[in-house]
PDB file of C-alpha atoms in Angstrom:
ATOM      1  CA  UNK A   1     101.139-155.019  36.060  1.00 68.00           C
ATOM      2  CA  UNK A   2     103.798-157.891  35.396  1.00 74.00           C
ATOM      3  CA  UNK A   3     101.170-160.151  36.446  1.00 72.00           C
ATOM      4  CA  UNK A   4      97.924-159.009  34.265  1.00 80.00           C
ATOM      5  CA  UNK A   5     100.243-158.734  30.941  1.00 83.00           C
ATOM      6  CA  UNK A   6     101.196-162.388  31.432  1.00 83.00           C
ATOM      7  CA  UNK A   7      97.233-163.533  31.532  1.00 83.00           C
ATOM      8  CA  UNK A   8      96.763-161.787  28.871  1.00 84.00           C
ATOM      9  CA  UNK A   9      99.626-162.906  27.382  1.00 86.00           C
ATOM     10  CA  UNK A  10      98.326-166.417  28.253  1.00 84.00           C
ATOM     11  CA  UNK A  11      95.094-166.432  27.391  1.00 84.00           C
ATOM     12  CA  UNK A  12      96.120-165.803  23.974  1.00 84.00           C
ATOM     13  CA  UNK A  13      98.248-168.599  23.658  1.00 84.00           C
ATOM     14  CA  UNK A  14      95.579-170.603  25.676  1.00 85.00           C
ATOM     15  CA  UNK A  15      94.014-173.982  23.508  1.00 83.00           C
ATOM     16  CA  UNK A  16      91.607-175.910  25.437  1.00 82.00           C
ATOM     17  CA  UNK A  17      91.060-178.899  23.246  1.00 85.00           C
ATOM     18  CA  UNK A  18      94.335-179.871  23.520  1.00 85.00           C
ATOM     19  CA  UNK A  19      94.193-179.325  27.609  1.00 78.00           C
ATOM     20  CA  UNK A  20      96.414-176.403  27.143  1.00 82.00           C
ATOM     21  CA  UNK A  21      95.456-174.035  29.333  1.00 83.00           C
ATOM     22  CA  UNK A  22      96.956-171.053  31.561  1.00 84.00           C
ATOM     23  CA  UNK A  23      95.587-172.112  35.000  1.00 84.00           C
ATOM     24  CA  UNK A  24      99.116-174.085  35.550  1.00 83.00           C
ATOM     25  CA  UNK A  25     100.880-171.639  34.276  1.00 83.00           C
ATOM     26  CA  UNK A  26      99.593-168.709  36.059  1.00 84.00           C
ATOM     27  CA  UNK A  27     100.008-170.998  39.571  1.00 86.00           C
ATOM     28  CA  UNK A  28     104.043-171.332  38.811  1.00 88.00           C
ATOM     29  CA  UNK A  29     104.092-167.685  38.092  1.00 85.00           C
ATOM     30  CA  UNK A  30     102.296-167.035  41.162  1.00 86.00           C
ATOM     31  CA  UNK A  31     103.865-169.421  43.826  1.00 88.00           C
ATOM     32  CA  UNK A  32     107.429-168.005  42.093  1.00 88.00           C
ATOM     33  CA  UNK A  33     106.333-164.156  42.327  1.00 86.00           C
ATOM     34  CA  UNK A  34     105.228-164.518  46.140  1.00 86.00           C
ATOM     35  CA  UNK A  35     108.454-166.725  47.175  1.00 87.00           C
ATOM     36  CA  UNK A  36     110.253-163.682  45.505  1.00 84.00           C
ATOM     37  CA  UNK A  37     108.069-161.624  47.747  1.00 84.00           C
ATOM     38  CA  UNK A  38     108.670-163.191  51.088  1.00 87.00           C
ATOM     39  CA  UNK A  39     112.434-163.914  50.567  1.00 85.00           C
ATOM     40  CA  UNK A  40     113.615-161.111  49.250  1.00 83.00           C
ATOM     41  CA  UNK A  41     114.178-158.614  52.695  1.00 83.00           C
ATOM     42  CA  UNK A  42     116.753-161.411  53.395  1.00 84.00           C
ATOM     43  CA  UNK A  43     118.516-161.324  49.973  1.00 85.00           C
ATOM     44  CA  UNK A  44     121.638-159.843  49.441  1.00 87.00           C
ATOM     45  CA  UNK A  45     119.690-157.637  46.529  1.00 85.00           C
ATOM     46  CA  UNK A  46     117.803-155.923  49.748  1.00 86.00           C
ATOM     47  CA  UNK A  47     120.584-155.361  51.797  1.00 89.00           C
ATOM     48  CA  UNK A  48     122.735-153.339  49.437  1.00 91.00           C
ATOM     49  CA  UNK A  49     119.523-151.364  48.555  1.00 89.00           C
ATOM     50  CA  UNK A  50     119.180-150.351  52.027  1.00 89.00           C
ATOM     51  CA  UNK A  51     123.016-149.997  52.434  1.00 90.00           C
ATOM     52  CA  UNK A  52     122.684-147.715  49.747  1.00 90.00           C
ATOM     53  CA  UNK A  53     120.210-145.595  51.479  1.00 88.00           C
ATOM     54  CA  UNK A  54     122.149-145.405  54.580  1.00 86.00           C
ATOM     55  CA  UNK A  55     124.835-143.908  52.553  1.00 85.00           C
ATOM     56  CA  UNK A  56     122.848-141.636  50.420  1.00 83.00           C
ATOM     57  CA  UNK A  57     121.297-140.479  54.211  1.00 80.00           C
ATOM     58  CA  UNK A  58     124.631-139.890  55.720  1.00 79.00           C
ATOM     59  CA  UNK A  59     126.422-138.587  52.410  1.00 77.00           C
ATOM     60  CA  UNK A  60     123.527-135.595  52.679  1.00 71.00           C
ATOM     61  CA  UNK A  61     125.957-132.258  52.754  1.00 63.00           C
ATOM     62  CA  UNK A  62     124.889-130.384  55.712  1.00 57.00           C
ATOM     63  CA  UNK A  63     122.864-127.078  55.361  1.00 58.00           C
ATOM     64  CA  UNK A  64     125.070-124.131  55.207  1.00 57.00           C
ATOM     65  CA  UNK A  65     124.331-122.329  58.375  1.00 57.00           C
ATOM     66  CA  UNK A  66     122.530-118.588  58.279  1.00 62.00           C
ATOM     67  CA  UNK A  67     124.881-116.979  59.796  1.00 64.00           C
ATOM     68  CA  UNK A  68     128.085-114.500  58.143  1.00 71.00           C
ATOM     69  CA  UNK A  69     130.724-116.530  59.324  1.00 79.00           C
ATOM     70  CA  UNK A  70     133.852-116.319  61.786  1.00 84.00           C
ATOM     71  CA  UNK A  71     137.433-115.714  61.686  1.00 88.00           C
ATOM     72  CA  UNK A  72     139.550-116.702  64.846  1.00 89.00           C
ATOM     73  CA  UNK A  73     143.105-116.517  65.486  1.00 92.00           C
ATOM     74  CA  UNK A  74     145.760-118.399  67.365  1.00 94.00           C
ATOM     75  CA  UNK A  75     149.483-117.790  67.545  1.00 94.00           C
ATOM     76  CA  UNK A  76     151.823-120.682  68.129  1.00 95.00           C
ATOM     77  CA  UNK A  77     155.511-120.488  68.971  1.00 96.00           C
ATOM     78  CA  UNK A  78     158.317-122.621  67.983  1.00 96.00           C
ATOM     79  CA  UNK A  79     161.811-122.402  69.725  1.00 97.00           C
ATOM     80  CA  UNK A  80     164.842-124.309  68.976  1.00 95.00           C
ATOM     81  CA  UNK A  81     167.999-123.851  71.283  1.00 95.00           C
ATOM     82  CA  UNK A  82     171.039-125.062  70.070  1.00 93.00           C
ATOM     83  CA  UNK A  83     174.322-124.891  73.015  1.00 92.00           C
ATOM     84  CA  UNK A  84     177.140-126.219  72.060  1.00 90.00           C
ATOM     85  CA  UNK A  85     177.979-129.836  71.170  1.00 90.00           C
ATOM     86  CA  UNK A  86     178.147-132.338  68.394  1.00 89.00           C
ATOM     87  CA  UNK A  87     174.796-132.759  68.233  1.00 85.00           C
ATOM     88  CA  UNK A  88     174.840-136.080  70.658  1.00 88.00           C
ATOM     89  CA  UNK A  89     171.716-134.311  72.523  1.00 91.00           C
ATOM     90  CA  UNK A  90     168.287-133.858  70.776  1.00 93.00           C
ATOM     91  CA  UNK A  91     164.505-133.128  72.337  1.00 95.00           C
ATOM     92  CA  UNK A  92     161.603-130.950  72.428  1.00 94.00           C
ATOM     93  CA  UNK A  93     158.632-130.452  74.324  1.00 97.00           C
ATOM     94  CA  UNK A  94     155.347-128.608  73.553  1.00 96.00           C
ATOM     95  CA  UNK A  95     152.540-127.409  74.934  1.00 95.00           C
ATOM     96  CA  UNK A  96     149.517-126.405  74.188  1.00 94.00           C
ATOM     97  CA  UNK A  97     146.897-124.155  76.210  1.00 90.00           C
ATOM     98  CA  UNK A  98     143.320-123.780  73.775  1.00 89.00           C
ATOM     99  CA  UNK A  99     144.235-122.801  70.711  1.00 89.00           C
ATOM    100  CA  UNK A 100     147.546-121.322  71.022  1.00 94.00           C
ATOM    101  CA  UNK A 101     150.752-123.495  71.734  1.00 95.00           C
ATOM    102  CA  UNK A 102     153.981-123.455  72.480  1.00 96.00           C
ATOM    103  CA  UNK A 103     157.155-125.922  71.473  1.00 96.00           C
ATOM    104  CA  UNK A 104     160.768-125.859  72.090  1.00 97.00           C
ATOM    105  CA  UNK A 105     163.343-128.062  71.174  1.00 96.00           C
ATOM    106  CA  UNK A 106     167.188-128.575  72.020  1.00 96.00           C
ATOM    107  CA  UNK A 107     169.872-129.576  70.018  1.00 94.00           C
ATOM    108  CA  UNK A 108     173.636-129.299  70.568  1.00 92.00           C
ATOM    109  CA  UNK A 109     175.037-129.197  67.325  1.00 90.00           C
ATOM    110  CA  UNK A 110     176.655-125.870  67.293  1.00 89.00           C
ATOM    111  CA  UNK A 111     179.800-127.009  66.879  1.00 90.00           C
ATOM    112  CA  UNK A 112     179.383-129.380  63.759  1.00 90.00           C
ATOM    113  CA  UNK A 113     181.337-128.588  60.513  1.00 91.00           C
ATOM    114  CA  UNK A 114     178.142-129.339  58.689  1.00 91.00           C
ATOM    115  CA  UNK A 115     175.772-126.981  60.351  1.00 89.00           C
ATOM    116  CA  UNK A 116     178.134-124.035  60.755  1.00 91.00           C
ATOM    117  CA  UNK A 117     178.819-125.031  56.867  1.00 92.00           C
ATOM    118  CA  UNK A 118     174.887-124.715  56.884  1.00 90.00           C
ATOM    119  CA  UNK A 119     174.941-120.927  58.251  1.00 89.00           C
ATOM    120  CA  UNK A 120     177.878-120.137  55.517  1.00 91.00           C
ATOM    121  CA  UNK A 121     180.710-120.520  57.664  1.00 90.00           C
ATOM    122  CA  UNK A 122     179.175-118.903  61.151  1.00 91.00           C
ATOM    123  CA  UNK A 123     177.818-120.672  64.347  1.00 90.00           C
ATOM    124  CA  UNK A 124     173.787-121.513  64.101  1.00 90.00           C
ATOM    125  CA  UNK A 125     172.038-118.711  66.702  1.00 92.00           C
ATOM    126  CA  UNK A 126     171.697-120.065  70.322  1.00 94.00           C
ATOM    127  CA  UNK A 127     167.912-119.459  70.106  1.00 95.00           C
ATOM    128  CA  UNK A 128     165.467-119.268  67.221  1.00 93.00           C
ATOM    129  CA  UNK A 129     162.081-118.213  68.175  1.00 95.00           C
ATOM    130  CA  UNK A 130     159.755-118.484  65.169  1.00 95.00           C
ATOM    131  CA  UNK A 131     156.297-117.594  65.425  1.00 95.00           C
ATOM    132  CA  UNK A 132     152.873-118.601  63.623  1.00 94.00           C
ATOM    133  CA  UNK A 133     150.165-117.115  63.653  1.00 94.00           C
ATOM    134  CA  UNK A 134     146.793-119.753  62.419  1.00 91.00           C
ATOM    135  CA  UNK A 135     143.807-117.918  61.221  1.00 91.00           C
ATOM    136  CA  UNK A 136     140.355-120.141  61.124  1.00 88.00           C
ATOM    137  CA  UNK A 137     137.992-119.058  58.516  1.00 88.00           C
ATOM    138  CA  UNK A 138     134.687-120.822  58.342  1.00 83.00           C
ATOM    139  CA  UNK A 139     131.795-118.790  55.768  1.00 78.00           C
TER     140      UNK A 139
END
């Protein structure tokens, strides 16, 4: 369409006795249109249009799925054991068996002013068990 509204365009600007006439022009328009053609896969105008539709492709959000929905539950533990000391001795471990884990740490600072100042004036319990229970809700 670009192409048949510049003839046009041309012819009516065309004077043939003074040797002006379109034929030249419509060449350069030509040879410059089909260069544009031919390079332009390799520009950097094509590659961020077909970036862009690798992102629209993979920004898609996903179908919701037919069924009701699920709920499942796991229940961690967390233990903290704290003996005696001046709290020189610090650690914990965990581990963790499907969805449920467990984790227990050590630290002797029973004896420290600032944690017994912590507990208002009492020793810290030697073990604190403190569960969690994790629910999972997908719909």
């Amino acid at each position: 369409t670009f192409f048949i509204a510049f003839d046009n365009t041309a012819s009516s600007l065309e004077i043939p006795s003074l040797s002006l006439t379109k034929s030249k022009a419509i060449q350069d328009v030509n040879g410059k249109l089909n260069n544009a053609l031919l390079t332009f896969p390799d520009s950097p105008a094509a590659k961020i249009k077909a970036m862009k539709k690798v992102e629209a492709a993979v920004s898609k959000k996903q179908q919701p799925k037919e069924s009701g929905g699920s709920i499942s539950a796991a229940l961690d533990l967390v233990a903290m054991v704290r003996p005696d000391g001046f709290g020189n001795l610090q650690g914990f471990a965990g581990y963790q068996f499907g969805q449920h884990s467990v984790t227990v740490g050590v630290h002797n600072d029973a004896d420290e002013p600032s944690v017994i100042a912590q507990f208002g004036g009492v020793r810290p319990p030697f073990l604190r068990v403190q569960p969690k229970l994790k629910l999972d809700v997908e719909l």
